Coordinates of C-alpha atoms in Angstrom, one line a residue:
Chain A
X255 CA 139.1 -23.0 -34.5
X256 CA 141.6 -20.1 -33.4
X257 CA 139.7 -18.6 -30.5
X258 CA 140.2 -13.9 -30.6
X259 CA 142.0 -12.1 -28.0
X260 CA 139.3 -11.4 -26.4
X261 CA 137.8 -14.8 -25.8
X262 CA 141.0 -16.2 -24.3
X263 CA 141.7 -13.7 -21.8
X264 CA 137.7 -13.9 -21.1
X265 CA 138.0 -17.4 -20.1
X266 CA 142.1 -16.9 -18.2
X267 CA 140.3 -15.0 -16.1
X268 CA 136.9 -16.9 -15.2
X269 CA 138.9 -18.9 -13.5
X270 CA 140.8 -16.3 -10.9
X271 CA 137.2 -15.2 -10.4
X272 CA 135.8 -14.1 -7.3
X273 CA 133.7 -17.0 -5.8
X274 CA 130.6 -14.8 -6.8
X275 CA 132.0 -14.2 -10.7
X276 CA 132.4 -18.8 -10.8
X277 CA 128.5 -18.4 -9.3
X278 CA 127.1 -15.7 -12.7
X279 CA 129.3 -17.2 -15.1
X280 CA 127.8 -21.2 -14.3
X281 CA 124.2 -19.3 -14.4
X282 CA 124.8 -17.9 -17.6
X283 CA 125.8 -21.8 -19.2
X284 CA 122.2 -22.5 -17.8
X285 CA 121.0 -20.0 -18.9
X286 CA 122.1 -20.9 -23.0
X287 CA 121.7 -24.0 -21.3
X288 CA 118.1 -23.9 -21.2
X289 CA 118.0 -22.0 -25.3
X290 CA 119.4 -24.3 -26.8
X291 CA 117.3 -27.2 -24.6
X292 CA 114.4 -25.1 -25.9
X293 CA 115.3 -25.4 -29.5
X294 CA 116.1 -28.9 -29.7
X295 CA 113.3 -30.4 -27.9
X296 CA 111.2 -30.9 -30.3
X297 CA 113.8 -32.6 -32.5
X298 CA 114.6 -35.0 -29.8
X299 CA 110.2 -35.7 -29.3
X300 CA 109.9 -36.3 -33.0
X301 CA 112.5 -38.6 -33.3
X302 CA 111.4 -40.5 -30.3
X303 CA 107.5 -41.0 -32.1
X304 CA 108.8 -41.9 -34.8
X305 CA 110.1 -44.9 -33.4
X306 CA 106.5 -45.4 -32.0
X307 CA 103.4 -47.3 -32.6
X308 CA 100.4 -44.9 -31.3
X309 CA 100.2 -47.4 -28.6
X310 CA 103.4 -46.5 -27.3
X311 CA 103.1 -42.6 -28.3
X312 CA 99.6 -42.4 -26.2
X313 CA 100.5 -44.9 -22.9
X314 CA 104.3 -44.5 -22.2
X315 CA 105.0 -41.3 -21.2
X316 CA 106.8 -38.5 -24.6
X317 CA 109.7 -39.1 -23.2
X318 CA 110.6 -42.1 -23.6
X319 CA 112.7 -44.4 -24.5
X320 CA 110.9 -46.6 -27.3
X321 CA 112.0 -50.2 -26.0
X322 CA 111.8 -51.9 -29.5
X323 CA 112.0 -49.0 -31.8
X324 CA 110.3 -49.2 -34.7
X325 CA 111.6 -48.7 -37.3
X326 CA 109.8 -50.9 -40.2
X327 CA 107.8 -46.7 -39.3
X328 CA 110.1 -45.7 -42.4
X329 CA 110.0 -48.6 -44.2
X330 CA 106.2 -47.9 -44.0
X331 CA 106.0 -44.7 -45.1
X332 CA 108.5 -45.6 -47.6
X333 CA 107.1 -47.7 -49.3
X334 CA 103.7 -46.9 -48.9
X335 CA 102.4 -42.8 -50.8
X336 CA 104.7 -41.3 -52.5
X337 CA 107.4 -40.6 -50.0
X338 CA 109.9 -42.1 -52.2
X339 CA 108.8 -40.2 -56.0
X340 CA 108.8 -36.9 -53.3
X341 CA 112.1 -37.5 -52.2
X342 CA 114.0 -37.8 -55.6
X343 CA 112.0 -34.6 -56.9
X344 CA 113.3 -32.7 -53.5
X345 CA 116.9 -33.6 -55.2
X346 CA 116.8 -33.2 -58.2
X347 CA 114.6 -30.1 -57.9
X348 CA 117.2 -28.3 -55.2
X349 CA 120.2 -29.8 -57.5
X350 CA 118.9 -28.6 -61.0
X351 CA 118.1 -24.7 -59.5
X352 CA 121.4 -24.1 -57.3
X353 CA 123.0 -24.7 -60.6
X354 CA 121.1 -22.3 -62.4
X355 CA 121.6 -20.2 -59.6
X356 CA 125.3 -20.8 -59.3
X357 CA 126.1 -20.6 -62.8
X358 CA 124.0 -16.7 -63.6
X359 CA 124.2 -15.9 -60.4
X360 CA 129.0 -16.3 -61.4
X361 CA 128.6 -14.8 -64.5
X362 CA 126.7 -11.6 -63.5
X363 CA 128.8 -11.1 -60.2
X364 CA 132.0 -10.8 -62.5
X365 CA 130.2 -8.8 -65.0
X366 CA 129.6 -6.6 -62.7
X367 CA 132.2 -6.2 -60.5
X368 CA 135.5 -7.1 -63.3
X369 CA 134.3 -5.4 -66.3
X370 CA 133.8 -2.1 -67.0
X371 CA 130.1 -0.9 -68.9
X372 CA 127.9 1.9 -68.1
X373 CA 124.3 0.3 -65.7
X374 CA 126.8 -1.2 -63.6
X375 CA 125.2 -0.2 -60.8
X376 CA 121.3 0.3 -61.8
X377 CA 122.1 -3.8 -63.1
X378 CA 123.1 -4.7 -59.6
X379 CA 120.0 -2.5 -58.0
X380 CA 117.8 -4.9 -59.6
X381 CA 118.7 -7.7 -58.0
X382 CA 119.3 -6.4 -54.9
X383 CA 115.9 -4.6 -54.4
X384 CA 114.4 -8.5 -55.4
X385 CA 115.1 -9.3 -52.0
X386 CA 113.1 -6.7 -50.6
X387 CA 109.6 -8.2 -52.5
X388 CA 107.2 -10.0 -51.0
X389 CA 107.4 -13.4 -52.9
X390 CA 103.3 -13.4 -52.5
X391 CA 103.1 -10.9 -53.6
X392 CA 104.7 -11.9 -56.6
X393 CA 102.2 -15.0 -56.8
X394 CA 99.4 -14.4 -58.8
X395 CA 100.7 -13.0 -62.0
X396 CA 103.1 -16.2 -62.4
X397 CA 101.0 -18.2 -62.1
X398 CA 99.6 -16.7 -64.7
X399 CA 102.2 -16.4 -66.5
X400 CA 103.6 -20.1 -65.7
X401 CA 99.6 -20.8 -67.3
X402 CA 99.6 -19.0 -70.1
X403 CA 103.2 -20.6 -70.7
X404 CA 101.8 -23.9 -70.3
X405 CA 104.0 -24.4 -67.5
X406 CA 101.7 -24.9 -64.6
X407 CA 102.3 -28.4 -63.4
X408 CA 105.9 -28.7 -64.6
X409 CA 109.4 -28.5 -61.8
X410 CA 110.6 -25.7 -65.0
X411 CA 108.6 -24.0 -63.0
X412 CA 109.7 -24.5 -59.8
X413 CA 113.3 -24.2 -60.6
X414 CA 112.8 -20.7 -62.4
X415 CA 111.0 -19.1 -59.7
X416 CA 113.2 -20.8 -56.9
X417 CA 117.0 -19.4 -59.1
X418 CA 114.6 -16.0 -59.4
X419 CA 114.2 -15.8 -56.6
X420 CA 117.9 -17.2 -55.3
X421 CA 119.8 -15.1 -57.0
X422 CA 120.6 -11.3 -55.0
X423 CA 121.3 -13.6 -51.8
X424 CA 123.5 -15.2 -54.4
X425 CA 124.7 -12.5 -55.5
X426 CA 125.5 -10.4 -52.2
X427 CA 128.3 -13.2 -50.9
X428 CA 129.2 -13.6 -54.1
X429 CA 129.7 -10.0 -54.3
X430 CA 131.8 -10.0 -51.0
X431 CA 134.6 -12.2 -52.7
X432 CA 134.7 -11.5 -56.0
X433 CA 135.8 -7.1 -55.0
X434 CA 138.8 -8.5 -52.6
X435 CA 140.1 -10.2 -55.8
X436 CA 143.2 -8.8 -57.1
X437 CA 143.0 -7.5 -59.9
X438 CA 146.9 -8.6 -61.3
X439 CA 146.2 -11.9 -61.8
X440 CA 143.4 -11.2 -64.7
X441 CA 145.5 -7.9 -66.2
X442 CA 148.1 -10.7 -67.0
X443 CA 145.8 -13.1 -68.1
X444 CA 144.1 -10.2 -70.7
X445 CA 148.1 -9.7 -71.4
X446 CA 148.9 -12.7 -72.4
X447 CA 146.3 -12.7 -75.1
X448 CA 143.6 -15.1 -72.7
X449 CA 140.3 -14.5 -73.8
X450 CA 136.7 -13.0 -71.3
X451 CA 135.8 -16.8 -71.3
X452 CA 138.7 -18.3 -70.6
X453 CA 140.0 -15.4 -67.7
X454 CA 135.7 -15.8 -66.7
X455 CA 136.9 -20.3 -67.1
X456 CA 140.5 -21.2 -66.3
X457 CA 140.9 -18.7 -63.6
X458 CA 138.3 -16.4 -62.1
X459 CA 135.4 -18.9 -61.5
X460 CA 138.2 -21.8 -59.7
X461 CA 139.5 -19.1 -57.6
X462 CA 135.8 -18.6 -55.8
X463 CA 135.7 -22.4 -55.2
X464 CA 134.9 -21.7 -51.3
X465 CA 132.9 -19.1 -51.4
X466 CA 130.3 -20.9 -54.1
X467 CA 130.3 -24.0 -51.7
X468 CA 128.3 -22.4 -49.0
X469 CA 126.2 -20.8 -51.8
X470 CA 125.2 -23.4 -52.7
X471 CA 125.0 -24.7 -49.5
X472 CA 122.3 -22.0 -48.3
X473 CA 120.1 -22.1 -51.9
X474 CA 119.9 -25.8 -51.6
X475 CA 117.9 -25.9 -47.9
X476 CA 116.5 -23.0 -48.5
X477 CA 115.3 -25.3 -52.3
X478 CA 114.6 -27.7 -50.4
X479 CA 112.1 -26.1 -47.7
X480 CA 110.5 -24.4 -50.9
X481 CA 106.6 -24.7 -50.5
X482 CA 104.3 -22.1 -51.3
X483 CA 105.3 -22.3 -55.0
X484 CA 104.9 -26.0 -55.2
X485 CA 102.2 -26.0 -53.2
X486 CA 100.7 -23.1 -55.8
X487 CA 101.9 -24.7 -59.7
X488 CA 102.5 -28.0 -58.6
X489 CA 98.9 -29.9 -58.9
X490 CA 100.3 -34.0 -60.1
X491 CA 101.9 -35.8 -57.4
X492 CA 104.8 -36.8 -60.3
X493 CA 105.8 -33.8 -59.3
X494 CA 105.2 -32.2 -56.3
X495 CA 108.2 -32.2 -54.1
X496 CA 108.8 -33.2 -50.7
X497 CA 107.8 -30.3 -48.5
X498 CA 104.0 -30.2 -50.4
X499 CA 104.1 -34.4 -50.4
X500 CA 105.1 -34.5 -46.7
X501 CA 101.8 -32.2 -45.8
X502 CA 99.9 -33.8 -48.2
X503 CA 100.3 -37.3 -46.7
X504 CA 100.0 -36.5 -44.0
X505 CA 96.8 -35.6 -44.6
X506 CA 95.4 -39.1 -45.1
X507 CA 97.5 -40.3 -42.5
X508 CA 96.5 -38.0 -39.1
X509 CA 96.0 -40.6 -36.3
X510 CA 98.9 -43.0 -37.2
X511 CA 102.3 -41.1 -34.9
X512 CA 104.6 -43.0 -36.1
X513 CA 104.1 -42.8 -40.0
X514 CA 104.3 -39.6 -39.0
X515 CA 107.6 -38.6 -37.4
X516 CA 108.6 -41.5 -39.6
X517 CA 108.0 -38.9 -43.1
X518 CA 108.8 -35.7 -40.8
X519 CA 112.3 -37.3 -40.2
X520 CA 112.7 -38.5 -44.1
X521 CA 112.1 -34.5 -44.7
X522 CA 114.8 -32.9 -43.1
X523 CA 117.3 -34.8 -42.0
X524 CA 119.3 -34.2 -45.7
X525 CA 118.9 -30.6 -44.2
X526 CA 120.3 -32.2 -40.3
X527 CA 123.0 -34.3 -42.3
X528 CA 124.1 -31.5 -44.3
X529 CA 124.1 -29.6 -41.4
X530 CA 127.0 -32.6 -39.5
X531 CA 129.5 -31.9 -42.1
X532 CA 128.8 -28.8 -43.1
X533 CA 127.5 -26.5 -40.0
X534 CA 130.3 -24.2 -40.3
X535 CA 129.6 -23.2 -44.1
X536 CA 126.5 -22.6 -43.2
X537 CA 126.7 -20.2 -40.5
X538 CA 129.1 -18.6 -42.9
X539 CA 126.5 -18.1 -45.7
X540 CA 123.8 -17.2 -43.4
X541 CA 125.5 -14.4 -41.7
X542 CA 126.6 -13.4 -44.6
X543 CA 123.7 -14.0 -47.0
X544 CA 121.1 -12.3 -43.8
X545 CA 119.6 -9.6 -45.5
X546 CA 117.0 -12.6 -47.1
X547 CA 113.7 -12.5 -45.8
Chain B
X434 CA 143.3 -4.7 -70.9
X435 CA 139.8 -2.0 -69.9
X436 CA 138.6 -2.5 -74.3
X437 CA 138.8 -6.4 -73.2
X438 CA 137.3 -6.2 -70.3
X439 CA 134.5 -4.2 -71.5
X440 CA 133.4 -5.7 -74.8
X441 CA 129.9 -5.0 -74.7
X442 CA 129.2 -8.5 -75.7
X443 CA 130.3 -10.6 -73.8
X444 CA 129.1 -8.4 -70.5
X445 CA 125.7 -8.8 -73.1
X446 CA 125.9 -12.9 -72.6
X447 CA 126.9 -12.8 -69.2
X448 CA 124.1 -10.3 -67.7
X449 CA 121.4 -10.9 -70.0
X450 CA 120.5 -14.6 -68.5
X451 CA 120.0 -13.6 -64.5
X452 CA 119.0 -10.2 -66.0
X453 CA 115.8 -11.1 -67.9
X454 CA 115.1 -14.3 -65.3
X455 CA 115.0 -11.8 -62.1
X456 CA 112.6 -9.4 -64.6
X457 CA 109.6 -12.6 -66.4
X458 CA 109.6 -13.8 -62.1
X459 CA 109.9 -10.9 -60.1
X460 CA 109.6 -7.6 -61.9
X461 CA 106.6 -8.5 -64.6
X462 CA 105.1 -10.1 -61.9
X463 CA 105.1 -7.2 -59.1
X464 CA 103.9 -5.1 -62.5
X465 CA 101.1 -6.9 -63.8
X466 CA 99.9 -7.8 -59.5
X467 CA 98.7 -3.4 -59.7
X468 CA 97.7 -3.8 -63.4
X469 CA 95.0 -7.3 -61.9
X470 CA 94.8 -5.5 -58.8
X471 CA 92.9 -3.0 -61.2
X472 CA 89.7 -5.2 -62.4
X473 CA 87.8 -8.0 -61.5
X474 CA 88.8 -11.8 -62.9
X475 CA 89.2 -15.5 -62.6
X476 CA 92.0 -16.5 -63.3
X477 CA 90.5 -17.2 -66.2
X478 CA 88.2 -15.4 -67.6
X479 CA 88.1 -12.0 -69.1
X480 CA 89.8 -9.2 -67.3
X481 CA 86.7 -6.0 -66.7
X482 CA 88.1 -3.2 -65.3
X483 CA 87.1 -1.8 -61.5
X484 CA 89.4 0.6 -61.5
X485 CA 89.6 1.6 -57.3
X486 CA 86.6 -0.1 -56.5
X487 CA 89.3 -3.7 -55.3
X488 CA 91.1 -0.9 -52.6
X489 CA 87.9 0.5 -51.4
X490 CA 87.0 -3.5 -51.3
X491 CA 90.3 -3.5 -49.2
X492 CA 89.7 0.0 -46.4
X493 CA 86.4 -1.3 -45.0
X494 CA 86.9 -4.5 -45.8
X495 CA 87.1 -5.2 -41.5
X496 CA 88.3 -9.6 -42.3
X497 CA 91.8 -8.2 -44.2
X498 CA 92.3 -5.5 -41.3
X499 CA 91.7 -8.6 -38.7
X500 CA 94.5 -10.3 -41.0
X501 CA 96.4 -6.9 -40.3
X502 CA 96.9 -6.6 -36.8
X503 CA 97.1 -9.9 -36.6
X504 CA 100.3 -9.5 -38.9
X505 CA 101.1 -6.5 -36.9
X506 CA 101.0 -8.5 -33.7
X507 CA 103.5 -10.3 -34.9
X508 CA 105.7 -7.8 -35.6
X509 CA 105.6 -6.3 -32.5
X510 CA 106.7 -9.1 -30.8
X511 CA 109.8 -10.8 -33.2
X512 CA 110.5 -6.8 -32.3
X513 CA 110.5 -7.6 -28.8
X514 CA 111.4 -10.4 -28.6
X515 CA 115.2 -8.5 -30.6
X516 CA 116.4 -8.5 -26.8
X517 CA 116.2 -11.6 -25.4
X518 CA 118.2 -12.9 -28.9
X519 CA 120.8 -9.7 -28.2
X520 CA 120.8 -10.3 -24.3
X521 CA 121.4 -14.2 -26.0
X522 CA 124.1 -13.9 -27.9
X523 CA 125.9 -11.8 -25.5
X524 CA 126.7 -14.0 -23.1
X525 CA 127.6 -16.4 -25.5
X526 CA 130.4 -14.1 -27.3
X527 CA 131.4 -13.1 -23.8
X528 CA 133.9 -15.7 -22.3
X529 CA 132.1 -18.7 -23.4
X530 CA 133.8 -22.3 -24.1
X531 CA 131.9 -23.4 -26.8
X532 CA 130.4 -20.5 -27.7
X533 CA 130.2 -22.2 -31.1
X534 CA 128.7 -25.6 -30.6
X535 CA 125.8 -23.3 -28.4
X536 CA 125.0 -20.5 -31.9
X537 CA 124.9 -23.4 -34.5
X538 CA 122.7 -25.3 -31.9
X539 CA 120.2 -23.1 -31.9
X540 CA 120.5 -22.6 -35.2
X541 CA 119.6 -26.2 -36.7
X542 CA 115.1 -25.1 -37.0
X543 CA 115.2 -22.2 -38.9
X544 CA 117.3 -24.6 -41.2
X545 CA 114.1 -27.2 -41.5
X546 CA 111.3 -26.6 -43.5
X547 CA 108.2 -24.6 -42.9
X548 CA 106.2 -27.8 -43.8
X549 CA 107.8 -29.4 -41.2
X550 CA 108.3 -27.7 -38.0
X551 CA 104.4 -27.4 -38.1
X552 CA 103.7 -30.5 -39.3
X553 CA 105.9 -31.7 -35.5
X554 CA 104.0 -28.3 -33.8
X555 CA 100.3 -29.6 -34.5
X556 CA 101.6 -32.8 -33.1
X557 CA 102.7 -30.2 -29.9
X558 CA 99.3 -28.8 -29.4
X559 CA 97.6 -32.2 -29.5
X560 CA 95.4 -31.1 -27.4
X561 CA 95.8 -34.9 -25.8
X562 CA 98.1 -36.0 -26.7
X563 CA 100.5 -33.6 -27.2
X564 CA 104.0 -32.7 -25.8
X565 CA 102.8 -29.6 -24.7
X566 CA 99.6 -30.9 -22.6
X567 CA 101.6 -33.8 -21.3
X568 CA 103.6 -30.8 -19.1
X569 CA 100.9 -29.1 -18.7
X570 CA 98.8 -32.0 -17.2
X571 CA 102.2 -33.8 -15.3
X572 CA 102.4 -30.5 -13.5
X573 CA 98.9 -30.4 -11.8
X574 CA 96.9 -28.1 -14.3
X575 CA 93.6 -29.8 -15.2
X576 CA 91.8 -29.4 -18.9
X577 CA 94.4 -27.8 -20.6
X578 CA 93.7 -25.6 -23.9
X579 CA 93.5 -27.0 -26.8
X580 CA 95.7 -25.0 -27.5
X581 CA 94.9 -24.3 -31.9
X582 CA 91.3 -24.2 -31.7
X583 CA 90.7 -21.1 -28.8
X584 CA 90.3 -18.4 -30.9
X585 CA 92.4 -16.3 -27.8
X586 CA 95.2 -18.5 -27.9
X587 CA 96.0 -19.5 -31.2
X588 CA 97.7 -16.4 -33.0
X589 CA 100.2 -16.4 -29.5
X590 CA 100.2 -20.5 -29.2
X591 CA 101.2 -20.1 -33.2
X592 CA 103.8 -17.0 -32.6
X593 CA 105.9 -19.8 -30.3
X594 CA 106.9 -22.0 -33.0
X595 CA 107.5 -19.1 -35.3
X596 CA 110.4 -17.0 -33.5
X597 CA 111.3 -20.0 -32.2
X598 CA 112.8 -21.2 -36.0
X599 CA 113.6 -17.5 -36.8
X600 CA 115.5 -17.4 -32.6
X601 CA 119.3 -19.0 -34.2
X602 CA 119.2 -17.0 -37.1
X603 CA 119.2 -13.6 -35.0
X604 CA 121.2 -15.0 -32.0
X605 CA 123.7 -16.0 -34.3
X606 CA 123.7 -11.5 -36.3
X607 CA 124.1 -10.5 -33.6
X608 CA 127.4 -13.0 -32.6
X609 CA 128.9 -12.2 -35.9
X610 CA 128.3 -8.6 -35.0
X611 CA 130.2 -8.6 -31.5
X612 CA 133.1 -10.6 -32.9
X613 CA 133.2 -8.4 -34.7
X614 CA 134.0 -5.3 -31.8
X615 CA 137.6 -4.9 -31.3
X616 CA 139.4 -6.3 -28.2
X617 CA 141.3 -3.9 -27.7
X618 CA 137.4 -1.3 -26.8
X619 CA 136.9 -4.0 -24.3
X620 CA 139.9 -4.3 -22.0
X621 CA 140.6 -0.7 -22.4
X622 CA 137.3 -0.3 -20.5
X623 CA 138.7 -3.2 -18.3
X624 CA 141.7 -1.1 -17.4
X625 CA 139.4 1.9 -16.9
X626 CA 137.5 -0.2 -13.8
X627 CA 134.2 -0.2 -15.9
X628 CA 132.6 -3.7 -15.3
X629 CA 130.7 -6.6 -17.8
X630 CA 127.8 -4.4 -17.5
X631 CA 129.2 -0.8 -17.8
X632 CA 130.7 -2.7 -20.7
X633 CA 128.0 -4.5 -22.7
X634 CA 125.6 -1.0 -21.5
X635 CA 128.1 1.3 -22.6
X636 CA 130.3 -0.4 -25.1
X637 CA 128.7 -3.0 -26.8
X638 CA 125.6 -1.5 -27.3
X639 CA 126.0 1.7 -29.1
X640 CA 128.5 0.0 -31.5
X641 CA 125.2 -3.1 -32.4
X642 CA 123.3 0.1 -32.8
X643 CA 123.6 -0.5 -36.8
X644 CA 122.8 -4.0 -36.9
X645 CA 119.9 -4.4 -34.3
X646 CA 118.1 -1.3 -36.8
X647 CA 119.0 -3.9 -39.4
X648 CA 117.6 -6.6 -37.7
X649 CA 114.9 -5.0 -36.1
X650 CA 113.4 -4.2 -40.8
X651 CA 114.0 -8.0 -41.2
X652 CA 112.1 -8.6 -37.7
X653 CA 109.2 -6.5 -39.4
X654 CA 109.2 -7.2 -42.6
X655 CA 109.3 -10.4 -42.2
X656 CA 106.7 -11.0 -40.0
X657 CA 104.3 -8.0 -42.5
X658 CA 104.5 -10.9 -45.0
X659 CA 104.1 -14.3 -42.5
X660 CA 102.2 -16.5 -44.2
X661 CA 104.2 -20.4 -44.3
X662 CA 103.0 -22.0 -40.8
X663 CA 100.1 -20.0 -40.1
X664 CA 98.9 -21.8 -43.6
X665 CA 99.4 -25.3 -42.3
X666 CA 99.0 -24.9 -39.2
X667 CA 95.9 -23.9 -38.7
X668 CA 94.7 -22.3 -42.5
X669 CA 93.8 -18.8 -40.7
X670 CA 91.7 -20.7 -38.3
X671 CA 88.9 -20.8 -36.5
X672 CA 87.3 -18.9 -37.9
X673 CA 89.4 -15.5 -39.2
X674 CA 91.1 -15.7 -35.5
X675 CA 94.8 -16.4 -36.6
X676 CA 94.7 -15.3 -40.3
X677 CA 97.2 -12.4 -42.3
X678 CA 97.3 -10.5 -44.2
X679 CA 99.2 -13.1 -46.7
X680 CA 97.4 -16.1 -46.1
X681 CA 94.3 -13.7 -46.7
X682 CA 95.3 -13.2 -49.9
X683 CA 95.7 -16.7 -50.4
X684 CA 92.6 -17.6 -49.4
X685 CA 90.5 -14.5 -52.0
X686 CA 92.8 -15.9 -54.4
X687 CA 92.9 -18.8 -55.0
X688 CA 90.8 -20.8 -52.8
X689 CA 87.9 -18.3 -53.8
X690 CA 89.3 -17.9 -57.2
X691 CA 88.9 -13.6 -56.8
X692 CA 92.9 -12.5 -58.3
X693 CA 91.9 -9.5 -58.7
X694 CA 90.8 -8.1 -55.0
X695 CA 93.9 -11.2 -53.9
X696 CA 96.4 -8.8 -56.6
X697 CA 94.8 -5.8 -54.8
X698 CA 96.1 -7.0 -52.1
X699 CA 99.2 -8.8 -52.7
X700 CA 100.3 -5.6 -53.6
X701 CA 98.8 -3.9 -50.8
X702 CA 101.5 -6.0 -49.3
X703 CA 104.2 -5.0 -51.1
X704 CA 103.9 -1.2 -50.4
X705 CA 103.4 -2.1 -46.8
X706 CA 106.7 -3.9 -47.2
X707 CA 108.0 -1.4 -49.1
X708 CA 107.4 1.9 -46.9
X709 CA 107.8 0.2 -43.4
X710 CA 111.7 -0.5 -44.1
X711 CA 111.5 2.7 -45.1
X712 CA 109.7 4.4 -42.6
X713 CA 112.3 2.6 -40.4
X714 CA 115.3 3.0 -41.3
X715 CA 114.7 6.9 -41.2
X716 CA 112.9 6.8 -38.2
X717 CA 116.6 4.9 -37.2
X718 CA 118.9 7.0 -38.7
X719 CA 121.7 8.0 -35.8
X720 CA 123.6 11.4 -38.5
X721 CA 126.6 10.4 -36.7
X722 CA 128.0 6.8 -36.6
X723 CA 129.8 6.0 -33.9
X724 CA 133.5 5.1 -34.8
X725 CA 135.6 3.2 -32.4
X726 CA 138.0 1.9 -34.7

């Protein structure tokens, strides 16, 4: 990242400061490190106890490193119970909902920003207001609607709900980008006799690749972590995702700390890996769509 | 160009799928919630119209008002914590090397599923083996409390992981806003002899007011509809001491199968969220927005 002028000026100033200023600078660092430690500490503790057995958890100091890391905790929970089933369900439901959201979101954002029609601002408003509606206020009717059409205990109920509730945030991230796209390219294409479909699929959509990646990541994180819809709509183990699966699984193993730790680690690992490699995009996406509550 | 780009068939094709989805999953359920709330209904059998009886019951329901009080308390704490986040963001945005890394670390808890976080903090608060009490005991505290079983403590014990989860999110928003302030302002103020505190207080803070208002709405409304960690960690217990509005609604509908009353609570929650959003925006509206650049 290129440091801004202010940041560069700041660091130069910090070097030439009085001793008091230096001390203050050090103090600021201490504050930031304490906050960072507080944010990370529970996760470090989780990693440590996921590699211990009960005896080690109870008898050794909580932050001691495991002498023989017990990776078998991970093997045990992966094969026991349905954790692997839940994991795969989470993967495909997350991907399906994300793809659906991105396709629908791109189409409607294109129509709103690039095409001329009455009611486009009304439709846009409808999507944006949806962001303020609490999920819980829709839960009972959704449950009975899905029940009526035979979609309770069916993964489609999750894919549709995730897509609908993530459409506004997706569109919000896309909107800024679409507004900034130059019109000349499209105009030239239309002059040459391109159809609207061709303009969208061949010209505009490929240009949005980078922002699409950002929205995809944000969608995946929200979908992967979703709990209340799965908990309400899905009752059979074959369709549960990791969040609810982990919740049930841990309920049965309340006393085996290592197994609980390993299960939790498995459930957060995909997100942590994603964060490790794509943190810039995640930060960008969250900042752009910060209105989601 | 205009003729091609206002083709009604294509617009319908692009807009309708997303529009139908959001109407079916978000807007129709909202209308149905209002409708169900006027009926007695167990979710399966016939509905009987009872008019506003559920809302009368709601007004007299001590359990609901105590859960509303808990939600409100969370909102107050969330709003107050924003001040801390703003200070941390200001520290980050001033002459700090590695600021980018810090804000990413702060964000990690927000990316993890509420279930994983809830299960992790359940272990942290474990009366005998949890890290919280281990640390307290090593500091010489005799008989540290069972945090989640103590009616007078449970709510505050729950607030800690909730605030922990979202801290990085708000710091990220503030940091982004601070970085948007043109550095020329700070330089000019420095030349005029202003010190860092004066710059923070007189220049940066006024420029941050708009984004601060947005985050207040987010924090307060997010708190009023808060559900996840509380549902997993204590399920409103012990004896309702940590019940909030959303968890009370969930209990009435999906545990007691009183879908009519649950819907009335759900609709009430929606109205509260919309009214509070409007009220905060109104109360903090300024006629003249400050513009320095």
